[in-house]
PDB file of C-alpha atoms and ligand atoms in Angstrom:
ATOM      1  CA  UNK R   1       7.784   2.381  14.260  1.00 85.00           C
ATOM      2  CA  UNK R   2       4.517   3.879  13.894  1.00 90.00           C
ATOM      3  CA  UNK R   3       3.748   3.769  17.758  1.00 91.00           C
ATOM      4  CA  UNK R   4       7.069   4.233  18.553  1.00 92.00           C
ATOM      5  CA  UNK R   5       7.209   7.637  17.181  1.00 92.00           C
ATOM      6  CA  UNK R   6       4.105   8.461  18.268  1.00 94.00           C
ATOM      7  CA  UNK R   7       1.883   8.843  14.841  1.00 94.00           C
ATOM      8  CA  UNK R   8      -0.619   5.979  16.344  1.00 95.00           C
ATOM      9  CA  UNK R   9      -1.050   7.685  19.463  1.00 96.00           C
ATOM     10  CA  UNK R  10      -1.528  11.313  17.295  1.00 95.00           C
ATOM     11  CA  UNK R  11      -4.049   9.768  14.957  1.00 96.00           C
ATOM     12  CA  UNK R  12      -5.930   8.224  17.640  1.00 96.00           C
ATOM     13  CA  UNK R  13      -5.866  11.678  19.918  1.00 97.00           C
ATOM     14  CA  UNK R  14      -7.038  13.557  16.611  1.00 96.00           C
ATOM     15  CA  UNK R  15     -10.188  11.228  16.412  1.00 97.00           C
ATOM     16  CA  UNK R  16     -11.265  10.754  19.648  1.00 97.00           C
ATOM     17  CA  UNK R  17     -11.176  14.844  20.047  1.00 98.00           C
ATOM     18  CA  UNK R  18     -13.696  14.451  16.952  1.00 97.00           C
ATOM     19  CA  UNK R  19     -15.405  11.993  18.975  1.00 97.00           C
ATOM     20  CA  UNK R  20     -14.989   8.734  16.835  1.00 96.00           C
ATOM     21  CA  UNK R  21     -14.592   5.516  18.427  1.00 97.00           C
ATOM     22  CA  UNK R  22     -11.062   3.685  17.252  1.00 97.00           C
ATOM     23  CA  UNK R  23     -10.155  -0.135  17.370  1.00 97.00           C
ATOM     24  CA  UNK R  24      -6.473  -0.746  16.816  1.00 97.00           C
ATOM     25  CA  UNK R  25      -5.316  -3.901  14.804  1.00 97.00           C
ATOM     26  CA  UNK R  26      -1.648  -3.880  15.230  1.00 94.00           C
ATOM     27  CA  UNK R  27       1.248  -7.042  14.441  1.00 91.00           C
ATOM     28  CA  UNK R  28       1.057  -7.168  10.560  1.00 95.00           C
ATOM     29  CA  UNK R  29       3.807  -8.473   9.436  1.00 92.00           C
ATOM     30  CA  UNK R  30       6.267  -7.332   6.653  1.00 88.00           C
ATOM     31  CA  UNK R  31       4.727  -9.547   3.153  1.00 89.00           C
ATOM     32  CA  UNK R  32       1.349  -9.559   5.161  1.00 94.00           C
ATOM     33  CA  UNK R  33      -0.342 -13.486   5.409  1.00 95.00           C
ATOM     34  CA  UNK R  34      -3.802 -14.470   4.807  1.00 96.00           C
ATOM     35  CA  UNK R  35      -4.560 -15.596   8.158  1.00 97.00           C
ATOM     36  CA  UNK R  36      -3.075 -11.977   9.324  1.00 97.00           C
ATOM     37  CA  UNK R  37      -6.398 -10.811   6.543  1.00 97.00           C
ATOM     38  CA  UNK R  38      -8.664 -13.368   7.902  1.00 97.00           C
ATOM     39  CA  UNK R  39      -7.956 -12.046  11.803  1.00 98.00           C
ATOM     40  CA  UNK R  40      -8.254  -8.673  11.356  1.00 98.00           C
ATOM     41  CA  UNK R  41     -11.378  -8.730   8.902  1.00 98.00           C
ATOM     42  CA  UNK R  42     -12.692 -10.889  11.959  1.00 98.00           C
ATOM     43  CA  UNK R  43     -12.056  -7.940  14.331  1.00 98.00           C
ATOM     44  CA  UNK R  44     -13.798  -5.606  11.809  1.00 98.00           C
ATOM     45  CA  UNK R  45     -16.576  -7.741  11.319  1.00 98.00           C
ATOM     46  CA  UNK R  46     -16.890  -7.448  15.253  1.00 98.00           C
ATOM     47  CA  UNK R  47     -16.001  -4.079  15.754  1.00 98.00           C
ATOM     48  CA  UNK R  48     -17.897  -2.927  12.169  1.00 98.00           C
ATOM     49  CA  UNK R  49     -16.286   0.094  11.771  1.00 98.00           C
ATOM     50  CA  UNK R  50     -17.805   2.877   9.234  1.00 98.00           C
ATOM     51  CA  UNK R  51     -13.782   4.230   7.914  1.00 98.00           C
ATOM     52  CA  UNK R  52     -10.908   1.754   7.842  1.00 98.00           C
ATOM     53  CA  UNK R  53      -7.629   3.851   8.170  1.00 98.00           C
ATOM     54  CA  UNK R  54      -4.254   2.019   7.377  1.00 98.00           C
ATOM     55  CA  UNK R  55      -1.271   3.711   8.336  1.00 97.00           C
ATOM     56  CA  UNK R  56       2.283   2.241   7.886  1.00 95.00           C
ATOM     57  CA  UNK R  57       4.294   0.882   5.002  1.00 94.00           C
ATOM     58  CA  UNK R  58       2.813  -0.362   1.904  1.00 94.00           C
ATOM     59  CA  UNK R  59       2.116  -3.837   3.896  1.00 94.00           C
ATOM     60  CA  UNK R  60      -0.128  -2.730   7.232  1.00 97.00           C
ATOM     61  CA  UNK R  61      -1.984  -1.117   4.144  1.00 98.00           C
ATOM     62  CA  UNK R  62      -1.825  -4.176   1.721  1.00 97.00           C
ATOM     63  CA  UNK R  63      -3.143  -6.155   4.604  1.00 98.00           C
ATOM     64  CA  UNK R  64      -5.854  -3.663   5.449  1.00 98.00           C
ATOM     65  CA  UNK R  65      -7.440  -3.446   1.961  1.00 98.00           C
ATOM     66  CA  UNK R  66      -7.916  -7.172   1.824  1.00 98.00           C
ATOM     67  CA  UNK R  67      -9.196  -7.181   5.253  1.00 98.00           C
ATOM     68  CA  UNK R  68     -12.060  -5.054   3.968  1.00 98.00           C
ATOM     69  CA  UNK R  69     -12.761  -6.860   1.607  1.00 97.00           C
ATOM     70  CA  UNK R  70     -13.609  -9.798   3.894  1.00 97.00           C
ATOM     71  CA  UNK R  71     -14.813  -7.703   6.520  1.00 98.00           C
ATOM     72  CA  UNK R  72     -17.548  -6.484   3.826  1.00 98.00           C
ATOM     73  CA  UNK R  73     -17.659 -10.201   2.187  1.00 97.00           C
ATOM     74  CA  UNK R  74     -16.900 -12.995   4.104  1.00 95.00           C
ATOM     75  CA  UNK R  75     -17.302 -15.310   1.791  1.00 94.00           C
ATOM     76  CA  UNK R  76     -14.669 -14.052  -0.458  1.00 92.00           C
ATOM     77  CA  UNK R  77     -11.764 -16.757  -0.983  1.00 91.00           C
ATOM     78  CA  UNK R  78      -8.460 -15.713  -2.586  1.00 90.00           C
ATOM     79  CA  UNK R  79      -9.137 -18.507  -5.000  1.00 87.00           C
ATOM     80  CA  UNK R  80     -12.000 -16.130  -7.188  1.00 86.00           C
ATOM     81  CA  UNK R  81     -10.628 -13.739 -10.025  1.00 87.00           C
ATOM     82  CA  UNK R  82      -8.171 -11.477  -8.221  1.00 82.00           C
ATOM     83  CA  UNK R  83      -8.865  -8.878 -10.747  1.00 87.00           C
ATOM     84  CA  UNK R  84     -12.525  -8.332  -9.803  1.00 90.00           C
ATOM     85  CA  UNK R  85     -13.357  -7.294  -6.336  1.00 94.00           C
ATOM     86  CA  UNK R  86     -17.150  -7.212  -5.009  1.00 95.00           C
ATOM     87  CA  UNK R  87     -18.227  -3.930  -4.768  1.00 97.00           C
ATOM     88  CA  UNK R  88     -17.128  -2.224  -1.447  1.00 98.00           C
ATOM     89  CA  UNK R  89     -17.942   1.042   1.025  1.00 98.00           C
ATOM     90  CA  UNK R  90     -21.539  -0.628   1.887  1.00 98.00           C
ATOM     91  CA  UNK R  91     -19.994  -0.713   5.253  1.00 98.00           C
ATOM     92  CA  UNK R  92     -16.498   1.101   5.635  1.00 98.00           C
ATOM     93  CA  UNK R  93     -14.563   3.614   3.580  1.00 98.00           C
ATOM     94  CA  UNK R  94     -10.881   3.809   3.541  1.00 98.00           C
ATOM     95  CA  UNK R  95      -8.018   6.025   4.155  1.00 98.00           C
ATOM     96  CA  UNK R  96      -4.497   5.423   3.667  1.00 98.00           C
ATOM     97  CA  UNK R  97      -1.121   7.236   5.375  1.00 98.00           C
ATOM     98  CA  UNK R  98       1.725   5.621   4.376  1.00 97.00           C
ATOM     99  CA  UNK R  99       4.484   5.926   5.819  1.00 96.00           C
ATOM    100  CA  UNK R 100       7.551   4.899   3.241  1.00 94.00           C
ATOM    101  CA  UNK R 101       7.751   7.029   0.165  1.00 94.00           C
ATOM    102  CA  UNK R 102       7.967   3.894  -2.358  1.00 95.00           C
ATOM    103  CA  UNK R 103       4.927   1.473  -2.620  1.00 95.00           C
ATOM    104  CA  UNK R 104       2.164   4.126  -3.457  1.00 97.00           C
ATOM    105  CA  UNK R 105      -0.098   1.841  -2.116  1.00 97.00           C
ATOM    106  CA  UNK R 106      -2.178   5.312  -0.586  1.00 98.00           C
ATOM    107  CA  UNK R 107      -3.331   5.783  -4.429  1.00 98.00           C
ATOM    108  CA  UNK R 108      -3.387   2.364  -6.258  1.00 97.00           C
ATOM    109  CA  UNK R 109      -5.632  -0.800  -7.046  1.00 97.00           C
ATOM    110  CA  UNK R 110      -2.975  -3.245  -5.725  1.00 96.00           C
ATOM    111  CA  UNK R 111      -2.528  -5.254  -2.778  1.00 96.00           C
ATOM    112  CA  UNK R 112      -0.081  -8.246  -2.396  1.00 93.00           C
ATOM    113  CA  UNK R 113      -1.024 -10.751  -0.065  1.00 94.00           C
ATOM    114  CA  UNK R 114       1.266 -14.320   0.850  1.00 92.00           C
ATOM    115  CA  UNK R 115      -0.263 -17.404   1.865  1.00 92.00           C
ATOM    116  CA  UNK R 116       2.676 -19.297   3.155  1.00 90.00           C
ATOM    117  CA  UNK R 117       1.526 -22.680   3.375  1.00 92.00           C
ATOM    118  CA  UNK R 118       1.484 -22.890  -0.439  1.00 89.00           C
ATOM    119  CA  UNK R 119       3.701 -20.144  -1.594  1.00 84.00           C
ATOM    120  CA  UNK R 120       1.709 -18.272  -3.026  1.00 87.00           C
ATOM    121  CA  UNK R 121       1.773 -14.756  -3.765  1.00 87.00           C
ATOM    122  CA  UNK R 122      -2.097 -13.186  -4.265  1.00 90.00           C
ATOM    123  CA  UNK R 123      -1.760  -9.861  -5.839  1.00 89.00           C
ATOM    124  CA  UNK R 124      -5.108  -8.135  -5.566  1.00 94.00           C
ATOM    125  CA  UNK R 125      -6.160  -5.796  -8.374  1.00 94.00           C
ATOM    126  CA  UNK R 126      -9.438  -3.846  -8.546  1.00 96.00           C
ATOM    127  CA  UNK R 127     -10.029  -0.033  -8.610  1.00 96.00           C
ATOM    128  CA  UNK R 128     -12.534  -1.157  -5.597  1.00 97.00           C
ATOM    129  CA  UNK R 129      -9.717  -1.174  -3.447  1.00 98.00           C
ATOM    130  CA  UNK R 130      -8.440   2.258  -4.480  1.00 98.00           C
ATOM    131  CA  UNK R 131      -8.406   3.919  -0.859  1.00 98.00           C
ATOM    132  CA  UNK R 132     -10.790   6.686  -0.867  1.00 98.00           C
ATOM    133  CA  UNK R 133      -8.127   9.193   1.002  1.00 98.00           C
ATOM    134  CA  UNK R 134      -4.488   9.482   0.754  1.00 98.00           C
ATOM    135  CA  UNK R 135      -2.592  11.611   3.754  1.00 97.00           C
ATOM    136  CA  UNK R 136       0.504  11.591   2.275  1.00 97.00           C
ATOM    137  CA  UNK R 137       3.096  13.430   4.595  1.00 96.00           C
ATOM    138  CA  UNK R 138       6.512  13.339   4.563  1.00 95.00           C
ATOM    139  CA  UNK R 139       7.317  14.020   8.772  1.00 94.00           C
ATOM    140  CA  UNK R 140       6.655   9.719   8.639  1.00 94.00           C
ATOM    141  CA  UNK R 141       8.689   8.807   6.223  1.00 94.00           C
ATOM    142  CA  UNK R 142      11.269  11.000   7.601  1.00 93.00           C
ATOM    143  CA  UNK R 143      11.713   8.475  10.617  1.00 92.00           C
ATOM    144  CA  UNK R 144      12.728   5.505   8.673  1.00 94.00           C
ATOM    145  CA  UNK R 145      15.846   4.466   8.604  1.00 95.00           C
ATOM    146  CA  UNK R 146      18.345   5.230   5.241  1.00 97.00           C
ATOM    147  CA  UNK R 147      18.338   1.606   3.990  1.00 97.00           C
ATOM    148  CA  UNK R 148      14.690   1.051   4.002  1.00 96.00           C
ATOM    149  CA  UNK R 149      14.482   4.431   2.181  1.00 97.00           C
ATOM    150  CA  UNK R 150      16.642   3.699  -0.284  1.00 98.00           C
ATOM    151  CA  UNK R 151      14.610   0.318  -0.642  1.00 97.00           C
ATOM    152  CA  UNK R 152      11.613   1.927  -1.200  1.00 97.00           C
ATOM    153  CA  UNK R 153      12.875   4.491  -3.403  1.00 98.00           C
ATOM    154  CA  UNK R 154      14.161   2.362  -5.674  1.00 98.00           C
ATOM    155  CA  UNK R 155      10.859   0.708  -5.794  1.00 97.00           C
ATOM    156  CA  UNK R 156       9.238   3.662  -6.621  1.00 98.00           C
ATOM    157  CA  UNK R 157      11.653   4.958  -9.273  1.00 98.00           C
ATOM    158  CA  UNK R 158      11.095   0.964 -11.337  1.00 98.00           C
ATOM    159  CA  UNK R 159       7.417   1.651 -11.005  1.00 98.00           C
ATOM    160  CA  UNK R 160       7.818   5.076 -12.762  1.00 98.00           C
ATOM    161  CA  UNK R 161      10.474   3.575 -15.141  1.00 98.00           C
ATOM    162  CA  UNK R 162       8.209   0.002 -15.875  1.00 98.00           C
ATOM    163  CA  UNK R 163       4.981   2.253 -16.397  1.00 98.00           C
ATOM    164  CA  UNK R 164       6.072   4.184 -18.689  1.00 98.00           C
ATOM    165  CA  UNK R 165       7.438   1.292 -20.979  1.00 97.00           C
ATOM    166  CA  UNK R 166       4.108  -1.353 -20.164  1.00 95.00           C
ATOM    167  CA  UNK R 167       2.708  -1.624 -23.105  1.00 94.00           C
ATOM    168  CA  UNK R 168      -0.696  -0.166 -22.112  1.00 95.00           C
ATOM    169  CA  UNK R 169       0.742   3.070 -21.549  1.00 97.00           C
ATOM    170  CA  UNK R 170      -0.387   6.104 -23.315  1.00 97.00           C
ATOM    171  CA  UNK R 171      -0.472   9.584 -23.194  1.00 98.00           C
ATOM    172  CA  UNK R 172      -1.597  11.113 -20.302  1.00 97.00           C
ATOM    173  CA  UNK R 173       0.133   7.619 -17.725  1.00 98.00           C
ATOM    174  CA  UNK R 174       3.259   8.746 -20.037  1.00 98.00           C
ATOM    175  CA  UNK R 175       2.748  12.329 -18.491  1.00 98.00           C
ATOM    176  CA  UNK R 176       2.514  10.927 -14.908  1.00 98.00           C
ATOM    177  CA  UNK R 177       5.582   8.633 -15.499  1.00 98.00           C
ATOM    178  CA  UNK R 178       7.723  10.765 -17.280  1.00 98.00           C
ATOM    179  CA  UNK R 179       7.050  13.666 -14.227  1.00 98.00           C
ATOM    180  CA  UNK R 180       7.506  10.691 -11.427  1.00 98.00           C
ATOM    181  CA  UNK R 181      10.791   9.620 -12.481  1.00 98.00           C
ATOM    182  CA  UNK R 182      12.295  13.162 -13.386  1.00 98.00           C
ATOM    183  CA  UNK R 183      11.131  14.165  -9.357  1.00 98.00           C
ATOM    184  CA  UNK R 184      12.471  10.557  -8.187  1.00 98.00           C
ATOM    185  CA  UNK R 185      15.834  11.201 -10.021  1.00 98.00           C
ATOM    186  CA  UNK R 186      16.135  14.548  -8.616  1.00 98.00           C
ATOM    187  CA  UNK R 187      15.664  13.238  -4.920  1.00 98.00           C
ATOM    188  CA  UNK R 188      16.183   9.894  -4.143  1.00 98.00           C
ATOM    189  CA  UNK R 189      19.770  10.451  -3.431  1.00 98.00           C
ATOM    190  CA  UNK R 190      19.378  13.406  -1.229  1.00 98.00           C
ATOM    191  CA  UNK R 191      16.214  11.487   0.556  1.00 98.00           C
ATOM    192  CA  UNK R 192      18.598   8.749   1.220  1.00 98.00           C
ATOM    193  CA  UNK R 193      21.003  11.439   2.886  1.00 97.00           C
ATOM    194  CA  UNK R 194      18.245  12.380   5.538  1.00 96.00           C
ATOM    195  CA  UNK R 195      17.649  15.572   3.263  1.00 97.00           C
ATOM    196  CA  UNK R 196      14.015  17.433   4.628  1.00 96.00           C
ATOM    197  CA  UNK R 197      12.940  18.851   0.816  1.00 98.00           C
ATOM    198  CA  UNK R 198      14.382  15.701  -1.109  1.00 98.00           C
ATOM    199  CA  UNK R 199      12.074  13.178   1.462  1.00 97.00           C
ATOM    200  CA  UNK R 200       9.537  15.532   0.573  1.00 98.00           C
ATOM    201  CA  UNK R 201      10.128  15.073  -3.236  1.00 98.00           C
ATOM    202  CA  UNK R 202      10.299  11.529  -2.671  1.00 98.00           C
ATOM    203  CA  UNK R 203       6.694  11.201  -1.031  1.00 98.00           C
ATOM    204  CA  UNK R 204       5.307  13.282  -4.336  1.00 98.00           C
ATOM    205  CA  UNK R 205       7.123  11.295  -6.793  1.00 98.00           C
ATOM    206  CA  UNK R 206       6.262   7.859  -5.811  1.00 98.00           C
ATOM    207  CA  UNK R 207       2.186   8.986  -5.643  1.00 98.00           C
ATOM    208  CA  UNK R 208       2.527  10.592  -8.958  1.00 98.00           C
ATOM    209  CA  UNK R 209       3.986   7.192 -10.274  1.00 98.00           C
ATOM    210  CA  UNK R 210       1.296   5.371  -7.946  1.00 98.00           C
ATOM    211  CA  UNK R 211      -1.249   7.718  -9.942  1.00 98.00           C
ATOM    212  CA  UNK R 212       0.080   6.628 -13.704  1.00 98.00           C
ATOM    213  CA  UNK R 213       0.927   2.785 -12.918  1.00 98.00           C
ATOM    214  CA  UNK R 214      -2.023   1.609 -11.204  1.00 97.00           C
ATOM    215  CA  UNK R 215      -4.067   2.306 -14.387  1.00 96.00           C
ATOM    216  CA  UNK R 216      -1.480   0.632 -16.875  1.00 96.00           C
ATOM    217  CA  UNK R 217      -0.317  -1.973 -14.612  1.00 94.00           C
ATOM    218  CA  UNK R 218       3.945  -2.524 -14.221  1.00 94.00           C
ATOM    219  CA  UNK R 219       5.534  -5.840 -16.147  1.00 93.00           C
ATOM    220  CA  UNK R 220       8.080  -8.266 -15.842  1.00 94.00           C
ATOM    221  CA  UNK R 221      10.545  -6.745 -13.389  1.00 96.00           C
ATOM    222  CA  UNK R 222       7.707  -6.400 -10.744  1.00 94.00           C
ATOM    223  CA  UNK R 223       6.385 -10.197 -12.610  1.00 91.00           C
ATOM    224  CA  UNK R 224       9.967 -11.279 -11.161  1.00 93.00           C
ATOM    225  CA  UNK R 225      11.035  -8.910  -8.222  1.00 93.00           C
ATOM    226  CA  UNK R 226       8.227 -10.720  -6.594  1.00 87.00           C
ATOM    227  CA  UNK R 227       8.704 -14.283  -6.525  1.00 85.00           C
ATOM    228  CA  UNK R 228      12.604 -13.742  -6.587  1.00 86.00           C
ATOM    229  CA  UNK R 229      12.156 -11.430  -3.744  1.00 84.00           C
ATOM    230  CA  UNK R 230      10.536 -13.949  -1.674  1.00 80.00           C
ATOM    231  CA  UNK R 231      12.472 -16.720  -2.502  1.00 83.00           C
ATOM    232  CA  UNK R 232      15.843 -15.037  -1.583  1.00 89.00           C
ATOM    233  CA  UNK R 233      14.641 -12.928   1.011  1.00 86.00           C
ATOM    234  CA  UNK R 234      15.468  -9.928  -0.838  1.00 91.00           C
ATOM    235  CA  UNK R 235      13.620  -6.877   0.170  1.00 91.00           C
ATOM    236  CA  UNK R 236      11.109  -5.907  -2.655  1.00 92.00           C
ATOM    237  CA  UNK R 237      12.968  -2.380  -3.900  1.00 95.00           C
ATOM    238  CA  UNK R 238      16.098  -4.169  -4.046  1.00 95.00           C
ATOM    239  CA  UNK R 239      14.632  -7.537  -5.431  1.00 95.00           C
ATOM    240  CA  UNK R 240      13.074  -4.715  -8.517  1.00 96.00           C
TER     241      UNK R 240
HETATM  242 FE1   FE M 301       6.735  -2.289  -6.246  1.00 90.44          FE
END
């Protein structure tokens, strides 16, 4: 939907007029696959850009985060700690638009990653792959259609809700939360209605709770929505 509407083409215009060289790594799907990781980090490793920029939903940027991480260490394996990245930006920096307002993905630690052939799900966790820039704007979120924005609403609005009970929440992720969910409850509804101010509400809530939950971490609805989601083939806002 990205190409389709013509943000690819935009982004790439905008940095070629800057005079910066662009390699496009399209295809990834939705619940991004290791072997989708593995092929693009090989195209990076190729290409060796100096700024990674992932622009989509939260997976196209799930997928790109832990493509930099093998594009700047191949010999990573998703079998080491998933909670301690090796240090990155020797090569590449990142940059993040997203374009759902849900996943905050633009502003967090996280990254979920599926290997298929044994089921599981790898979630990544390391303020390493914290994207160094977040273009959060509303026009791309705008495009999606009402179900998938309800979807990802909803996702945003348990992150908000599920930081701000985790037990390692404290006073100034309670401040984030507690601002995320009154701007999520005060929008989602209208966002869902195609509403211009509300979708733009929506794409400031879900950072701010991006902001508070990816330094206290979420708990068991997210410990759940995620394996349950998967097996039933429940989309993840809905699975939450
Ligand atoms: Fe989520």
């Amino acid at each position: 939907s990205m190409k389709r509407f013509g943000f690819v083409d935009q982004v790439v215009d905008y940095l070629k007029e800057a005079g910066v060289e662009t390699k496009l790594i399209e295809g990834v799907e939705p619940d991004p696959s290791v072997e989708t990781v593995f092929k693009g980090a090989e195209v990076m490793r190729d290409f060796e850009p100096d700024w990674i920029i992932a622009m989509g939903g939260g997976s196209p940027i799930d997928a790109a985060k832990a493509m930099w991480i093998f594009y700047e260490h191949p010999e990573t394996t998703f079998d080491d700690d998933p909670f301690t990245v090796p240090p990155l930006r020797n090569k590449a920096k990142f940059l993040a638009i997203p374009s759902t307002s849900g996943t905050a993905t633009e502003v967090t630690a996280f990254s979920v990653i599926t290997d298929y052939s044994s089921g599981i799900k790898y979630p990544l966790a390391d303020f390493e792959i914290t994207p160094d820039i977040a273009i959060v704007d509303p026009a791309l979120a705008e495009t999606m259609p009402p179900k998938l924005t309800s979807y990802t609403g909803m996702d945003a609005l348990t992150h908000a809700i599920e930081g701000y009970i985790t037990r390692a929440a404290w006073a100034l992720t309670d401040a984030l939360h507690i601002k995320a969910i009154e701007i999520i409850a005060g929008a989602l509804r209208g966002s869902v209605a195609g509403d211009s101010q509300a979708g733009e509400a929506m794409a400031l809530g879900q950072y701010v709770a991006g902001m508070g939950f990816s330094n206290v971490g979420l708990g068991l609805v997210h410990g759940m929505a995620h394996p349950l989601g998967a097996f039933y083939n429940t989309p993840h806002g809905v699975a939450n």
